[in-house]
């Protein structure tokens, strides 16, 4: 049975994820303004103006997001690609493109190893570009390589570039899986951290620290997750067999240990910062 390759869920359903982000942002900003107004006297007109400006800002941002979605993002929900015995079948918002393997002119791999990139399939009537956010793109490239080799068309690509992209694509597949699996824990850690950092400075009479400290906590959490990925990547890189184009399977036990350390170190730093703020 032919495998149908599609872009990952956050690109197929971007409005759900963008909407959640801006809902949280709106709630955090509203909380900050509420805390900032405590103990102060404001004219009713001023409060109405602040509320109106806040709502207007998010309405404008929402409209821009919808425009961005219809111009650029909605196409990812439609894009799919599969490899048949005789051709590549590529569906997108413009329709279907069928590319017999014999019509492939070249495979190009503009990419940075383990960072990102895409495969460009140049054929007699145009080209197809698939980024590393396509689910299982590493397996797709491996199968396409086999199809071309069966037809003595290995000269259509540079072996070293294909191997480099395969490693990047397969690592990207595994990395996105980890992000999805850890997304709830990441989100919960971010929300709890920001809530505490919003409220505690106001209790201590230093409300101005709330926003910069919250931003710093989110950045620190992102850095911690990235460091974890670097550690996992080093094991992945050394375990990849380039001759057979075989990447190692995910070691979920090792990954769990890495991210236990990541979140553990983050919360130790966070609690230390809270103690310092409480003593100020």
Short mmCIF file of C-alpha atoms in Angstrom, two decimals:
data_model
loop_
_atom_site.label_atom_id
_atom_site.label_comp_id
_atom_site.label_asym_id
_atom_site.label_seq_id
_atom_site.Cartn_x
_atom_site.Cartn_y
_atom_site.Cartn_z
CA UNK A 1 0.00 0.00 0.00
CA UNK A 2 1.34 3.41 -0.99
CA UNK A 3 2.17 5.83 1.82
CA UNK A 4 0.61 9.29 1.58
CA UNK A 5 2.94 11.95 2.97
CA UNK A 6 1.38 15.10 4.44
CA UNK A 7 2.59 18.12 6.35
CA UNK A 8 2.45 17.98 10.12
CA UNK A 9 -0.66 18.79 12.10
CA UNK A 10 0.41 22.27 13.23
CA UNK A 11 0.66 23.30 9.56
CA UNK A 12 -2.52 21.51 8.50
CA UNK A 13 -4.48 23.12 11.37
CA UNK A 14 -2.52 26.31 12.15
CA UNK A 15 -5.46 28.42 13.33
CA UNK A 16 -6.01 26.13 16.31
CA UNK A 17 -2.45 26.58 17.55
CA UNK A 18 -2.20 30.29 16.70
CA UNK A 19 -5.58 30.87 18.35
CA UNK A 20 -4.43 29.16 21.55
CA UNK A 21 -1.25 31.26 21.60
CA UNK A 22 -3.12 34.56 21.26
CA UNK A 23 -5.78 33.53 23.77
CA UNK A 24 -3.06 32.93 26.35
CA UNK A 25 -1.33 36.17 25.37
CA UNK A 26 -4.60 38.09 25.75
CA UNK A 27 -5.26 36.55 29.18
CA UNK A 28 -1.72 37.31 30.38
CA UNK A 29 -1.91 40.93 29.21
CA UNK A 30 -5.35 41.32 30.79
CA UNK A 31 -4.03 39.87 34.05
CA UNK A 32 -1.06 42.22 34.01
CA UNK A 33 -3.28 45.26 33.44
CA UNK A 34 -5.66 44.12 36.19
CA UNK A 35 -2.80 43.77 38.67
CA UNK A 36 -1.28 47.10 37.61
CA UNK A 37 -4.57 48.88 38.29
CA UNK A 38 -5.01 47.54 41.79
CA UNK A 39 -4.96 50.27 44.44
CA UNK A 40 -5.15 53.06 41.86
CA UNK A 41 -8.00 55.35 40.99
CA UNK A 42 -8.86 55.60 37.31
CA UNK A 43 -11.50 57.57 35.51
CA UNK A 44 -14.14 55.31 33.93
CA UNK A 45 -13.32 56.79 30.54
CA UNK A 46 -9.67 55.82 30.89
CA UNK A 47 -10.60 52.23 31.75
CA UNK A 48 -12.95 52.02 28.78
CA UNK A 49 -10.22 53.38 26.50
CA UNK A 50 -7.71 50.77 27.77
CA UNK A 51 -10.18 47.92 27.30
CA UNK A 52 -11.15 49.17 23.84
CA UNK A 53 -7.48 49.53 22.79
CA UNK A 54 -6.70 46.02 24.01
CA UNK A 55 -9.64 44.48 22.16
CA UNK A 56 -8.90 46.53 19.03
CA UNK A 57 -5.27 45.40 19.05
CA UNK A 58 -6.18 41.71 19.20
CA UNK A 59 -8.94 42.12 16.58
CA UNK A 60 -6.40 43.67 14.17
CA UNK A 61 -3.89 40.92 14.93
CA UNK A 62 -6.61 38.31 14.42
CA UNK A 63 -7.55 39.79 11.05
CA UNK A 64 -3.91 39.74 9.95
CA UNK A 65 -3.59 36.11 11.03
CA UNK A 66 -6.67 35.15 9.01
CA UNK A 67 -5.24 36.94 5.99
CA UNK A 68 -1.92 35.16 6.47
CA UNK A 69 -3.76 31.84 6.74
CA UNK A 70 -5.73 32.29 3.51
CA UNK A 71 -2.75 33.59 1.57
CA UNK A 72 -0.04 31.19 2.73
CA UNK A 73 -1.01 28.55 5.33
CA UNK A 74 -4.22 26.89 4.15
CA UNK A 75 -2.37 25.20 1.29
CA UNK A 76 -0.57 22.92 3.75
CA UNK A 77 -3.86 21.19 4.62
CA UNK A 78 -4.23 20.14 0.98
CA UNK A 79 -0.65 19.21 0.07
CA UNK A 80 0.11 15.50 -0.15
CA UNK A 81 2.65 13.42 -2.04
CA UNK A 82 3.05 9.71 -2.71
CA UNK A 83 5.34 7.43 -4.63
CA UNK A 84 3.75 4.92 -6.98
CA UNK A 85 5.56 2.28 -9.01
CA UNK A 86 5.87 4.66 -11.94
CA UNK A 87 5.60 8.26 -10.74
CA UNK A 88 5.43 10.86 -8.01
CA UNK A 89 1.88 12.08 -7.42
CA UNK A 90 1.77 15.53 -5.84
CA UNK A 91 -1.47 17.26 -4.83
CA UNK A 92 -1.67 20.89 -3.77
CA UNK A 93 -4.08 23.81 -3.89
CA UNK A 94 -3.55 24.16 -7.67
CA UNK A 95 -4.42 20.54 -8.43
CA UNK A 96 -2.54 17.32 -9.12
CA UNK A 97 0.91 16.92 -10.64
CA UNK A 98 2.08 13.52 -11.87
CA UNK A 99 5.83 13.23 -12.44
CA UNK A 100 7.09 9.97 -13.99
CA UNK A 101 10.48 9.10 -12.50
CA UNK A 102 12.03 9.24 -15.95
CA UNK A 103 11.11 12.95 -16.18
CA UNK A 104 13.05 13.90 -13.06
CA UNK A 105 15.90 16.20 -14.02
CA UNK A 106 17.57 16.57 -10.63
CA UNK A 107 17.14 16.34 -6.88
CA UNK A 108 18.46 19.33 -4.95
CA UNK A 109 18.84 19.58 -1.18
CA UNK A 110 19.20 23.19 0.05
CA UNK A 111 19.62 22.58 3.78
CA UNK A 112 21.71 23.02 6.91
CA UNK A 113 22.50 19.69 8.52
CA UNK A 114 20.21 18.99 11.51
CA UNK A 115 18.78 22.52 11.32
CA UNK A 116 16.32 22.45 8.40
CA UNK A 117 15.88 22.65 4.66
CA UNK A 118 13.98 21.04 1.81
CA UNK A 119 14.23 18.70 -1.13
CA UNK A 120 13.54 20.19 -4.53
CA UNK A 121 12.45 17.72 -7.19
CA UNK A 122 13.20 19.33 -10.54
CA UNK A 123 11.30 17.74 -13.42
CA UNK A 124 10.69 18.48 -17.08
CA UNK A 125 7.67 20.72 -16.40
CA UNK A 126 8.71 22.50 -13.22
CA UNK A 127 9.69 21.56 -9.68
CA UNK A 128 8.26 20.32 -6.37
CA UNK A 129 9.58 21.55 -3.04
CA UNK A 130 9.06 19.59 0.17
CA UNK A 131 10.38 20.84 3.50
CA UNK A 132 11.50 18.83 6.52
CA UNK A 133 8.12 19.51 8.18
CA UNK A 134 6.56 16.91 5.87
CA UNK A 135 5.78 13.90 8.04
CA UNK A 136 8.26 11.02 7.50
CA UNK A 137 10.15 12.97 4.84
CA UNK A 138 13.29 10.97 5.66
CA UNK A 139 11.53 7.77 4.61
CA UNK A 140 10.17 9.55 1.53
CA UNK A 141 13.69 10.53 0.41
CA UNK A 142 14.96 7.01 1.04
CA UNK A 143 12.19 5.47 -1.08
CA UNK A 144 12.67 8.03 -3.85
CA UNK A 145 16.38 7.21 -3.93
CA UNK A 146 15.53 3.51 -4.37
CA UNK A 147 13.10 4.30 -7.21
CA UNK A 148 15.79 6.26 -9.06
CA UNK A 149 18.48 3.63 -8.49
CA UNK A 150 16.19 0.98 -9.96
CA UNK A 151 16.14 3.07 -13.14
CA UNK A 152 19.90 3.77 -13.16
CA UNK A 153 19.21 7.44 -12.37
CA UNK A 154 21.49 7.87 -9.35
CA UNK A 155 23.32 10.58 -11.30
CA UNK A 156 20.31 12.85 -10.79
CA UNK A 157 21.46 13.71 -7.27
CA UNK A 158 24.66 14.16 -5.30
CA UNK A 159 25.09 11.27 -2.88
CA UNK A 160 26.68 13.35 -0.12
CA UNK A 161 23.90 15.96 -0.23
CA UNK A 162 21.19 13.31 -0.19
CA UNK A 163 22.74 11.57 2.82
CA UNK A 164 23.10 14.87 4.68
CA UNK A 165 19.48 15.78 3.97
CA UNK A 166 18.27 12.30 4.94
CA UNK A 167 19.89 12.65 8.35
CA UNK A 168 18.44 16.14 8.77
CA UNK A 169 14.96 15.01 7.65
CA UNK A 170 14.88 11.91 9.85
CA UNK A 171 16.14 13.83 12.86
CA UNK A 172 13.51 16.50 12.16
CA UNK A 173 10.80 13.81 12.10
CA UNK A 174 11.88 12.55 15.50
CA UNK A 175 12.30 16.04 16.92
CA UNK A 176 8.78 17.08 15.92
CA UNK A 177 7.41 13.92 17.51
CA UNK A 178 9.14 14.87 20.77
CA UNK A 179 7.73 18.39 20.59
CA UNK A 180 4.21 17.03 20.18
CA UNK A 181 4.70 14.56 23.04
CA UNK A 182 6.12 17.21 25.39
CA UNK A 183 3.87 20.07 24.28
CA UNK A 184 1.42 19.76 27.20
CA UNK A 185 4.24 19.73 29.75
CA UNK A 186 5.92 22.68 28.02
CA UNK A 187 2.67 24.62 27.90
CA UNK A 188 1.82 23.87 31.53
CA UNK A 189 5.32 24.88 32.66
CA UNK A 190 5.09 28.12 30.70
CA UNK A 191 1.62 29.02 32.01
CA UNK A 192 2.49 28.27 35.66
CA UNK A 193 5.78 30.18 35.40
CA UNK A 194 4.21 33.25 33.81
CA UNK A 195 1.31 33.33 36.28
CA UNK A 196 3.68 33.22 39.26
CA UNK A 197 5.99 35.82 37.73
CA UNK A 198 3.05 38.09 36.98
CA UNK A 199 1.61 37.96 40.50
CA UNK A 200 4.64 37.75 42.81
CA UNK A 201 6.36 41.01 41.77
CA UNK A 202 3.10 42.92 42.38
CA UNK A 203 2.82 41.40 45.85
CA UNK A 204 6.36 42.62 46.53
CA UNK A 205 5.59 46.04 45.13
CA UNK A 206 7.76 45.54 42.05
CA UNK A 207 5.13 44.99 39.38
CA UNK A 208 7.36 46.35 36.63
CA UNK A 209 9.43 43.17 36.81
CA UNK A 210 6.50 40.93 35.86
CA UNK A 211 6.68 41.18 32.08
CA UNK A 212 10.49 40.99 31.62
CA UNK A 213 10.76 38.10 34.10
CA UNK A 214 7.93 36.24 32.35
CA UNK A 215 9.62 36.68 28.99
CA UNK A 216 12.91 35.52 30.49
CA UNK A 217 11.24 32.38 31.89
CA UNK A 218 9.76 31.49 28.48
CA UNK A 219 13.15 32.03 26.80
CA UNK A 220 14.89 29.92 29.45
CA UNK A 221 12.37 27.11 28.93
CA UNK A 222 12.94 27.22 25.16
CA UNK A 223 16.72 27.19 25.65
CA UNK A 224 16.46 24.21 27.99
CA UNK A 225 14.39 22.24 25.47
CA UNK A 226 16.88 23.14 22.72
CA UNK A 227 19.81 21.94 24.83
CA UNK A 228 17.97 18.66 25.35
CA UNK A 229 17.59 18.32 21.58
CA UNK A 230 21.32 18.95 21.09
CA UNK A 231 22.13 16.12 23.53
CA UNK A 232 19.74 13.75 21.76
CA UNK A 233 21.07 14.81 18.36
CA UNK A 234 24.63 13.82 19.26
CA UNK A 235 23.52 10.24 19.90
CA UNK A 236 21.42 10.25 16.71
CA UNK A 237 24.31 11.52 14.58
CA UNK A 238 26.77 8.88 15.79
CA UNK A 239 24.20 6.10 15.33
CA UNK A 240 23.29 6.81 11.70
CA UNK A 241 24.61 4.34 9.10
CA UNK A 242 25.27 6.43 6.00
CA UNK A 243 26.12 3.46 3.76
CA UNK A 244 22.74 1.76 4.20
CA UNK A 245 20.90 5.03 4.82
CA UNK A 246 19.62 3.76 8.13
CA UNK A 247 18.95 6.10 11.05
CA UNK A 248 18.59 4.86 14.64
CA UNK A 249 15.14 4.46 16.14
CA UNK A 250 14.16 6.78 18.95
CA UNK A 251 15.45 5.74 22.36
CA UNK A 252 12.50 6.94 24.43
CA UNK A 253 14.12 5.87 27.68
CA UNK A 254 17.13 8.06 27.00
CA UNK A 255 14.90 10.93 25.82
CA UNK A 256 12.89 10.73 29.05
CA UNK A 257 16.08 10.99 31.11
CA UNK A 258 17.25 14.00 29.10
CA UNK A 259 14.00 15.90 29.52
CA UNK A 260 13.65 14.94 33.16
CA UNK A 261 16.98 16.74 33.63
CA UNK A 262 15.89 19.66 31.43
CA UNK A 263 12.67 20.34 33.32
CA UNK A 264 14.33 19.58 36.65
CA UNK A 265 17.10 22.13 36.09
CA UNK A 266 14.56 24.68 34.83
CA UNK A 267 12.42 24.41 37.96
CA UNK A 268 15.45 24.57 40.25
CA UNK A 269 16.52 27.82 38.56
CA UNK A 270 12.95 29.11 38.64
CA UNK A 271 12.45 28.37 42.33
CA UNK A 272 15.82 29.95 43.16
CA UNK A 273 14.70 33.08 41.30
CA UNK A 274 11.41 33.10 43.24
CA UNK A 275 13.27 32.91 46.54
CA UNK A 276 15.48 35.85 45.50
CA UNK A 277 12.41 37.92 44.51
CA UNK A 278 10.63 37.01 47.75
CA UNK A 279 13.63 38.22 49.78
CA UNK A 280 13.96 41.51 47.90
#
